[in-house]
């Protein structure tokens, strides 16, 4: 296990469109495990490869804060269906202490390759759908603060 350095807003790697992953091997799986450990250490629910300096299309989400059994490693993910719209408050490991309201699709379908090179389809809603959309934006060089409303510093709007 190794903890990786989180890149923060202003680092050019967060503005790049990431390249597709070409090779799914032990080295990539080790990197994904390091990403996951870094995310847990920072109490995040999602992380994208560019946030730790690798400009490749890989994200991990795990919105279950209690037992950490909801881990999804997504390689070359693509959202193929979106439905509805909902606004909620978000934060980001790359934007410490900032929170803001972001409109996202309520339900999505995402297709991706697993860490063991299997094609997967996941239908998601609620926080999981929000988190996936947030992480996939990172792969296209987008930060939530670029699209958020009512940005606040220090605490979530809902905790005001
Ligand atoms: Co983020």
mmCIF file with all atom_site columns, C-alpha atoms and ligand atoms in Angstrom:
data_model
loop_
_atom_site.group_PDB
_atom_site.id
_atom_site.type_symbol
_atom_site.label_atom_id
_atom_site.label_alt_id
_atom_site.label_comp_id
_atom_site.label_asym_id
_atom_site.label_entity_id
_atom_site.label_seq_id
_atom_site.pdbx_PDB_ins_code
_atom_site.Cartn_x
_atom_site.Cartn_y
_atom_site.Cartn_z
_atom_site.occupancy
_atom_site.B_iso_or_equiv
_atom_site.pdbx_formal_charge
_atom_site.auth_seq_id
_atom_site.auth_comp_id
_atom_site.auth_asym_id
_atom_site.auth_atom_id
_atom_site.pdbx_PDB_model_num
ATOM   1   C  CA  . UNK A 1 1   ? 0.000   0.000  0.000   1.00 0.00 ? 1   UNK A CA  1
ATOM   2   C  CA  . UNK A 1 2   ? 1.149   3.453  -0.869  1.00 0.00 ? 2   UNK A CA  1
ATOM   3   C  CA  . UNK A 1 3   ? -0.581  6.741  -0.397  1.00 0.00 ? 3   UNK A CA  1
ATOM   4   C  CA  . UNK A 1 4   ? -0.399  9.005  -3.427  1.00 0.00 ? 4   UNK A CA  1
ATOM   5   C  CA  . UNK A 1 5   ? -0.201  12.780 -3.538  1.00 0.00 ? 5   UNK A CA  1
ATOM   6   C  CA  . UNK A 1 6   ? -3.523  14.436 -4.371  1.00 0.00 ? 6   UNK A CA  1
ATOM   7   C  CA  . UNK A 1 7   ? -3.205  17.123 -7.038  1.00 0.00 ? 7   UNK A CA  1
ATOM   8   C  CA  . UNK A 1 8   ? -5.220  20.234 -6.295  1.00 0.00 ? 8   UNK A CA  1
ATOM   9   C  CA  . UNK A 1 9   ? -6.980  22.817 -8.462  1.00 0.00 ? 9   UNK A CA  1
ATOM   10  C  CA  . UNK A 1 10  ? -4.415  24.785 -10.428 1.00 0.00 ? 10  UNK A CA  1
ATOM   11  C  CA  . UNK A 1 11  ? -2.366  21.698 -11.338 1.00 0.00 ? 11  UNK A CA  1
ATOM   12  C  CA  . UNK A 1 12  ? -2.442  21.358 -15.135 1.00 0.00 ? 12  UNK A CA  1
ATOM   13  C  CA  . UNK A 1 13  ? -2.992  17.565 -14.964 1.00 0.00 ? 13  UNK A CA  1
ATOM   14  C  CA  . UNK A 1 14  ? -6.537  18.252 -13.721 1.00 0.00 ? 14  UNK A CA  1
ATOM   15  C  CA  . UNK A 1 15  ? -7.344  20.217 -16.887 1.00 0.00 ? 15  UNK A CA  1
ATOM   16  C  CA  . UNK A 1 16  ? -6.253  17.568 -19.399 1.00 0.00 ? 16  UNK A CA  1
ATOM   17  C  CA  . UNK A 1 17  ? -8.493  15.163 -21.283 1.00 0.00 ? 17  UNK A CA  1
ATOM   18  C  CA  . UNK A 1 18  ? -7.228  11.750 -20.135 1.00 0.00 ? 18  UNK A CA  1
ATOM   19  C  CA  . UNK A 1 19  ? -6.063  8.988  -22.464 1.00 0.00 ? 19  UNK A CA  1
ATOM   20  C  CA  . UNK A 1 20  ? -7.843  5.604  -22.592 1.00 0.00 ? 20  UNK A CA  1
ATOM   21  C  CA  . UNK A 1 21  ? -6.190  2.812  -20.609 1.00 0.00 ? 21  UNK A CA  1
ATOM   22  C  CA  . UNK A 1 22  ? -4.472  0.477  -23.085 1.00 0.00 ? 22  UNK A CA  1
ATOM   23  C  CA  . UNK A 1 23  ? -3.240  -2.333 -20.882 1.00 0.00 ? 23  UNK A CA  1
ATOM   24  C  CA  . UNK A 1 24  ? -4.946  -3.870 -17.858 1.00 0.00 ? 24  UNK A CA  1
ATOM   25  C  CA  . UNK A 1 25  ? -2.274  -5.638 -15.861 1.00 0.00 ? 25  UNK A CA  1
ATOM   26  C  CA  . UNK A 1 26  ? -0.858  -6.110 -12.378 1.00 0.00 ? 26  UNK A CA  1
ATOM   27  C  CA  . UNK A 1 27  ? 0.836   -2.739 -12.514 1.00 0.00 ? 27  UNK A CA  1
ATOM   28  C  CA  . UNK A 1 28  ? -2.498  -1.016 -13.215 1.00 0.00 ? 28  UNK A CA  1
ATOM   29  C  CA  . UNK A 1 29  ? -4.220  -2.998 -10.446 1.00 0.00 ? 29  UNK A CA  1
ATOM   30  C  CA  . UNK A 1 30  ? -1.524  -1.938 -7.979  1.00 0.00 ? 30  UNK A CA  1
ATOM   31  C  CA  . UNK A 1 31  ? -2.048  1.653  -9.050  1.00 0.00 ? 31  UNK A CA  1
ATOM   32  C  CA  . UNK A 1 32  ? -5.830  1.302  -8.571  1.00 0.00 ? 32  UNK A CA  1
ATOM   33  C  CA  . UNK A 1 33  ? -5.271  -0.107 -5.076  1.00 0.00 ? 33  UNK A CA  1
ATOM   34  C  CA  . UNK A 1 34  ? -3.031  2.854  -4.245  1.00 0.00 ? 34  UNK A CA  1
ATOM   35  C  CA  . UNK A 1 35  ? -5.743  5.196  -5.576  1.00 0.00 ? 35  UNK A CA  1
ATOM   36  C  CA  . UNK A 1 36  ? -8.317  3.460  -3.393  1.00 0.00 ? 36  UNK A CA  1
ATOM   37  C  CA  . UNK A 1 37  ? -6.143  3.591  -0.270  1.00 0.00 ? 37  UNK A CA  1
ATOM   38  C  CA  . UNK A 1 38  ? -5.503  7.282  -0.904  1.00 0.00 ? 38  UNK A CA  1
ATOM   39  C  CA  . UNK A 1 39  ? -9.234  7.932  -1.310  1.00 0.00 ? 39  UNK A CA  1
ATOM   40  C  CA  . UNK A 1 40  ? -10.047 6.132  1.953   1.00 0.00 ? 40  UNK A CA  1
ATOM   41  C  CA  . UNK A 1 41  ? -7.265  7.935  3.830   1.00 0.00 ? 41  UNK A CA  1
ATOM   42  C  CA  . UNK A 1 42  ? -8.737  11.257 2.685   1.00 0.00 ? 42  UNK A CA  1
ATOM   43  C  CA  . UNK A 1 43  ? -12.293 10.133 3.513   1.00 0.00 ? 43  UNK A CA  1
ATOM   44  C  CA  . UNK A 1 44  ? -13.422 10.478 -0.092  1.00 0.00 ? 44  UNK A CA  1
ATOM   45  C  CA  . UNK A 1 45  ? -16.147 8.520  -1.875  1.00 0.00 ? 45  UNK A CA  1
ATOM   46  C  CA  . UNK A 1 46  ? -14.590 8.719  -5.325  1.00 0.00 ? 46  UNK A CA  1
ATOM   47  C  CA  . UNK A 1 47  ? -11.251 9.353  -6.991  1.00 0.00 ? 47  UNK A CA  1
ATOM   48  C  CA  . UNK A 1 48  ? -10.056 9.736  -10.563 1.00 0.00 ? 48  UNK A CA  1
ATOM   49  C  CA  . UNK A 1 49  ? -6.560  8.897  -11.866 1.00 0.00 ? 49  UNK A CA  1
ATOM   50  C  CA  . UNK A 1 50  ? -5.672  12.495 -12.835 1.00 0.00 ? 50  UNK A CA  1
ATOM   51  C  CA  . UNK A 1 51  ? -6.213  13.505 -9.198  1.00 0.00 ? 51  UNK A CA  1
ATOM   52  C  CA  . UNK A 1 52  ? -3.056  11.561 -8.391  1.00 0.00 ? 52  UNK A CA  1
ATOM   53  C  CA  . UNK A 1 53  ? -1.226  12.753 -11.490 1.00 0.00 ? 53  UNK A CA  1
ATOM   54  C  CA  . UNK A 1 54  ? -1.953  9.971  -14.018 1.00 0.00 ? 54  UNK A CA  1
ATOM   55  C  CA  . UNK A 1 55  ? -3.763  11.229 -17.096 1.00 0.00 ? 55  UNK A CA  1
ATOM   56  C  CA  . UNK A 1 56  ? -5.573  7.950  -17.832 1.00 0.00 ? 56  UNK A CA  1
ATOM   57  C  CA  . UNK A 1 57  ? -9.269  7.049  -17.926 1.00 0.00 ? 57  UNK A CA  1
ATOM   58  C  CA  . UNK A 1 58  ? -9.689  5.210  -14.617 1.00 0.00 ? 58  UNK A CA  1
ATOM   59  C  CA  . UNK A 1 59  ? -11.827 6.038  -11.583 1.00 0.00 ? 59  UNK A CA  1
ATOM   60  C  CA  . UNK A 1 60  ? -12.870 4.367  -8.361  1.00 0.00 ? 60  UNK A CA  1
ATOM   61  C  CA  . UNK A 1 61  ? -16.084 5.059  -6.493  1.00 0.00 ? 61  UNK A CA  1
ATOM   62  C  CA  . UNK A 1 62  ? -17.272 3.744  -3.151  1.00 0.00 ? 62  UNK A CA  1
ATOM   63  C  CA  . UNK A 1 63  ? -20.149 5.709  -1.683  1.00 0.00 ? 63  UNK A CA  1
ATOM   64  C  CA  . UNK A 1 64  ? -20.787 3.335  1.213   1.00 0.00 ? 64  UNK A CA  1
ATOM   65  C  CA  . UNK A 1 65  ? -18.957 5.017  4.047   1.00 0.00 ? 65  UNK A CA  1
ATOM   66  C  CA  . UNK A 1 66  ? -19.823 2.301  6.541   1.00 0.00 ? 66  UNK A CA  1
ATOM   67  C  CA  . UNK A 1 67  ? -18.509 -0.998 5.295   1.00 0.00 ? 67  UNK A CA  1
ATOM   68  C  CA  . UNK A 1 68  ? -16.610 -0.057 2.133   1.00 0.00 ? 68  UNK A CA  1
ATOM   69  C  CA  . UNK A 1 69  ? -18.230 -2.864 0.191   1.00 0.00 ? 69  UNK A CA  1
ATOM   70  C  CA  . UNK A 1 70  ? -19.453 -0.690 -2.652  1.00 0.00 ? 70  UNK A CA  1
ATOM   71  C  CA  . UNK A 1 71  ? -16.162 -0.354 -4.469  1.00 0.00 ? 71  UNK A CA  1
ATOM   72  C  CA  . UNK A 1 72  ? -16.258 -0.054 -8.244  1.00 0.00 ? 72  UNK A CA  1
ATOM   73  C  CA  . UNK A 1 73  ? -13.041 0.206  -10.233 1.00 0.00 ? 73  UNK A CA  1
ATOM   74  C  CA  . UNK A 1 74  ? -13.956 1.648  -13.634 1.00 0.00 ? 74  UNK A CA  1
ATOM   75  C  CA  . UNK A 1 75  ? -11.582 1.640  -16.577 1.00 0.00 ? 75  UNK A CA  1
ATOM   76  C  CA  . UNK A 1 76  ? -12.464 3.595  -19.739 1.00 0.00 ? 76  UNK A CA  1
ATOM   77  C  CA  . UNK A 1 77  ? -15.973 4.334  -18.406 1.00 0.00 ? 77  UNK A CA  1
ATOM   78  C  CA  . UNK A 1 78  ? -18.661 5.871  -20.619 1.00 0.00 ? 78  UNK A CA  1
ATOM   79  C  CA  . UNK A 1 79  ? -22.114 7.055  -19.573 1.00 0.00 ? 79  UNK A CA  1
ATOM   80  C  CA  . UNK A 1 80  ? -24.564 5.653  -22.117 1.00 0.00 ? 80  UNK A CA  1
ATOM   81  C  CA  . UNK A 1 81  ? -27.870 6.758  -20.580 1.00 0.00 ? 81  UNK A CA  1
ATOM   82  C  CA  . UNK A 1 82  ? -28.987 9.658  -18.401 1.00 0.00 ? 82  UNK A CA  1
ATOM   83  C  CA  . UNK A 1 83  ? -32.388 10.441 -16.963 1.00 0.00 ? 83  UNK A CA  1
ATOM   84  C  CA  . UNK A 1 84  ? -33.771 13.152 -14.740 1.00 0.00 ? 84  UNK A CA  1
ATOM   85  C  CA  . UNK A 1 85  ? -32.012 16.009 -13.066 1.00 0.00 ? 85  UNK A CA  1
ATOM   86  C  CA  . UNK A 1 86  ? -31.186 16.732 -9.458  1.00 0.00 ? 86  UNK A CA  1
ATOM   87  C  CA  . UNK A 1 87  ? -29.169 19.437 -7.707  1.00 0.00 ? 87  UNK A CA  1
ATOM   88  C  CA  . UNK A 1 88  ? -27.109 18.564 -4.645  1.00 0.00 ? 88  UNK A CA  1
ATOM   89  C  CA  . UNK A 1 89  ? -24.034 19.720 -2.770  1.00 0.00 ? 89  UNK A CA  1
ATOM   90  C  CA  . UNK A 1 90  ? -20.600 18.325 -3.737  1.00 0.00 ? 90  UNK A CA  1
ATOM   91  C  CA  . UNK A 1 91  ? -17.009 18.553 -2.685  1.00 0.00 ? 91  UNK A CA  1
ATOM   92  C  CA  . UNK A 1 92  ? -13.771 17.215 -4.185  1.00 0.00 ? 92  UNK A CA  1
ATOM   93  C  CA  . UNK A 1 93  ? -10.444 15.975 -2.819  1.00 0.00 ? 93  UNK A CA  1
ATOM   94  C  CA  . UNK A 1 94  ? -8.735  18.261 -5.350  1.00 0.00 ? 94  UNK A CA  1
ATOM   95  C  CA  . UNK A 1 95  ? -10.622 21.334 -4.099  1.00 0.00 ? 95  UNK A CA  1
ATOM   96  C  CA  . UNK A 1 96  ? -10.099 21.187 -0.329  1.00 0.00 ? 96  UNK A CA  1
ATOM   97  C  CA  . UNK A 1 97  ? -12.731 22.968 1.768   1.00 0.00 ? 97  UNK A CA  1
ATOM   98  C  CA  . UNK A 1 98  ? -14.886 23.978 -1.204  1.00 0.00 ? 98  UNK A CA  1
ATOM   99  C  CA  . UNK A 1 99  ? -18.473 22.856 -1.614  1.00 0.00 ? 99  UNK A CA  1
ATOM   100 C  CA  . UNK A 1 100 ? -21.094 23.777 -4.162  1.00 0.00 ? 100 UNK A CA  1
ATOM   101 C  CA  . UNK A 1 101 ? -24.390 22.780 -5.715  1.00 0.00 ? 101 UNK A CA  1
ATOM   102 C  CA  . UNK A 1 102 ? -24.174 20.816 -8.964  1.00 0.00 ? 102 UNK A CA  1
ATOM   103 C  CA  . UNK A 1 103 ? -26.957 19.697 -11.274 1.00 0.00 ? 103 UNK A CA  1
ATOM   104 C  CA  . UNK A 1 104 ? -26.515 16.066 -12.341 1.00 0.00 ? 104 UNK A CA  1
ATOM   105 C  CA  . UNK A 1 105 ? -28.610 13.373 -13.997 1.00 0.00 ? 105 UNK A CA  1
ATOM   106 C  CA  . UNK A 1 106 ? -30.680 11.473 -11.436 1.00 0.00 ? 106 UNK A CA  1
ATOM   107 C  CA  . UNK A 1 107 ? -30.156 8.054  -13.015 1.00 0.00 ? 107 UNK A CA  1
ATOM   108 C  CA  . UNK A 1 108 ? -27.400 6.868  -15.306 1.00 0.00 ? 108 UNK A CA  1
ATOM   109 C  CA  . UNK A 1 109 ? -26.083 3.797  -17.024 1.00 0.00 ? 109 UNK A CA  1
ATOM   110 C  CA  . UNK A 1 110 ? -22.315 3.489  -17.268 1.00 0.00 ? 110 UNK A CA  1
ATOM   111 C  CA  . UNK A 1 111 ? -20.300 0.990  -19.293 1.00 0.00 ? 111 UNK A CA  1
ATOM   112 C  CA  . UNK A 1 112 ? -16.720 0.279  -18.311 1.00 0.00 ? 112 UNK A CA  1
ATOM   113 C  CA  . UNK A 1 113 ? -13.979 -2.337 -18.154 1.00 0.00 ? 113 UNK A CA  1
ATOM   114 C  CA  . UNK A 1 114 ? -13.283 -3.963 -14.802 1.00 0.00 ? 114 UNK A CA  1
ATOM   115 C  CA  . UNK A 1 115 ? -9.847  -4.356 -13.212 1.00 0.00 ? 115 UNK A CA  1
ATOM   116 C  CA  . UNK A 1 116 ? -9.897  -7.933 -14.525 1.00 0.00 ? 116 UNK A CA  1
ATOM   117 C  CA  . UNK A 1 117 ? -10.628 -6.835 -18.093 1.00 0.00 ? 117 UNK A CA  1
ATOM   118 C  CA  . UNK A 1 118 ? -14.354 -7.688 -18.145 1.00 0.00 ? 118 UNK A CA  1
ATOM   119 C  CA  . UNK A 1 119 ? -16.975 -5.520 -19.838 1.00 0.00 ? 119 UNK A CA  1
ATOM   120 C  CA  . UNK A 1 120 ? -19.446 -4.230 -17.237 1.00 0.00 ? 120 UNK A CA  1
ATOM   121 C  CA  . UNK A 1 121 ? -22.662 -2.229 -17.206 1.00 0.00 ? 121 UNK A CA  1
ATOM   122 C  CA  . UNK A 1 122 ? -23.919 -0.510 -14.068 1.00 0.00 ? 122 UNK A CA  1
ATOM   123 C  CA  . UNK A 1 123 ? -27.178 1.331  -13.546 1.00 0.00 ? 123 UNK A CA  1
ATOM   124 C  CA  . UNK A 1 124 ? -26.962 3.859  -10.758 1.00 0.00 ? 124 UNK A CA  1
ATOM   125 C  CA  . UNK A 1 125 ? -29.020 6.545  -9.076  1.00 0.00 ? 125 UNK A CA  1
ATOM   126 C  CA  . UNK A 1 126 ? -28.753 8.853  -6.095  1.00 0.00 ? 126 UNK A CA  1
ATOM   127 C  CA  . UNK A 1 127 ? -25.341 9.457  -4.562  1.00 0.00 ? 127 UNK A CA  1
ATOM   128 C  CA  . UNK A 1 128 ? -23.673 6.691  -6.591  1.00 0.00 ? 128 UNK A CA  1
ATOM   129 C  CA  . UNK A 1 129 ? -24.880 8.226  -9.875  1.00 0.00 ? 129 UNK A CA  1
ATOM   130 C  CA  . UNK A 1 130 ? -23.722 11.675 -8.715  1.00 0.00 ? 130 UNK A CA  1
ATOM   131 C  CA  . UNK A 1 131 ? -20.316 10.388 -7.690  1.00 0.00 ? 131 UNK A CA  1
ATOM   132 C  CA  . UNK A 1 132 ? -19.765 8.564  -11.000 1.00 0.00 ? 132 UNK A CA  1
ATOM   133 C  CA  . UNK A 1 133 ? -20.678 11.689 -12.984 1.00 0.00 ? 133 UNK A CA  1
ATOM   134 C  CA  . UNK A 1 134 ? -18.316 13.790 -10.848 1.00 0.00 ? 134 UNK A CA  1
ATOM   135 C  CA  . UNK A 1 135 ? -15.413 11.357 -11.323 1.00 0.00 ? 135 UNK A CA  1
ATOM   136 C  CA  . UNK A 1 136 ? -15.984 10.991 -15.079 1.00 0.00 ? 136 UNK A CA  1
ATOM   137 C  CA  . UNK A 1 137 ? -15.844 14.786 -15.415 1.00 0.00 ? 137 UNK A CA  1
ATOM   138 C  CA  . UNK A 1 138 ? -12.289 14.580 -14.032 1.00 0.00 ? 138 UNK A CA  1
ATOM   139 C  CA  . UNK A 1 139 ? -11.359 12.369 -17.013 1.00 0.00 ? 139 UNK A CA  1
ATOM   140 C  CA  . UNK A 1 140 ? -12.356 15.213 -19.326 1.00 0.00 ? 140 UNK A CA  1
ATOM   141 C  CA  . UNK A 1 141 ? -10.432 17.839 -17.384 1.00 0.00 ? 141 UNK A CA  1
ATOM   142 C  CA  . UNK A 1 142 ? -13.480 19.253 -15.628 1.00 0.00 ? 142 UNK A CA  1
ATOM   143 C  CA  . UNK A 1 143 ? -13.712 20.181 -11.952 1.00 0.00 ? 143 UNK A CA  1
ATOM   144 C  CA  . UNK A 1 144 ? -17.000 20.554 -10.104 1.00 0.00 ? 144 UNK A CA  1
ATOM   145 C  CA  . UNK A 1 145 ? -16.102 24.143 -9.194  1.00 0.00 ? 145 UNK A CA  1
ATOM   146 C  CA  . UNK A 1 146 ? -16.261 24.947 -12.936 1.00 0.00 ? 146 UNK A CA  1
ATOM   147 C  CA  . UNK A 1 147 ? -19.975 24.103 -12.994 1.00 0.00 ? 147 UNK A CA  1
ATOM   148 C  CA  . UNK A 1 148 ? -21.138 24.540 -9.374  1.00 0.00 ? 148 UNK A CA  1
ATOM   149 C  CA  . UNK A 1 149 ? -23.489 27.194 -7.992  1.00 0.00 ? 149 UNK A CA  1
ATOM   150 C  CA  . UNK A 1 150 ? -23.389 28.694 -4.496  1.00 0.00 ? 150 UNK A CA  1
ATOM   151 C  CA  . UNK A 1 151 ? -19.775 27.727 -3.788  1.00 0.00 ? 151 UNK A CA  1
ATOM   152 C  CA  . UNK A 1 152 ? -18.929 27.939 -0.100  1.00 0.00 ? 152 UNK A CA  1
ATOM   153 C  CA  . UNK A 1 153 ? -15.729 27.445 1.844   1.00 0.00 ? 153 UNK A CA  1
ATOM   154 C  CA  . UNK A 1 154 ? -15.309 25.280 4.909   1.00 0.00 ? 154 UNK A CA  1
ATOM   155 C  CA  . UNK A 1 155 ? -18.577 23.432 5.241   1.00 0.00 ? 155 UNK A CA  1
ATOM   156 C  CA  . UNK A 1 156 ? -21.316 21.887 3.189   1.00 0.00 ? 156 UNK A CA  1
ATOM   157 C  CA  . UNK A 1 157 ? -24.310 24.074 2.358   1.00 0.00 ? 157 UNK A CA  1
ATOM   158 C  CA  . UNK A 1 158 ? -26.491 21.496 4.045   1.00 0.00 ? 158 UNK A CA  1
ATOM   159 C  CA  . UNK A 1 159 ? -24.555 22.007 7.288   1.00 0.00 ? 159 UNK A CA  1
ATOM   160 C  CA  . UNK A 1 160 ? -25.056 25.758 7.391   1.00 0.00 ? 160 UNK A CA  1
HETATM 161 CO CO1 . LIG B 2 .   ? -13.368 15.405 -7.600  1.00 0.00 ? 1   LIG B CO1 1
#
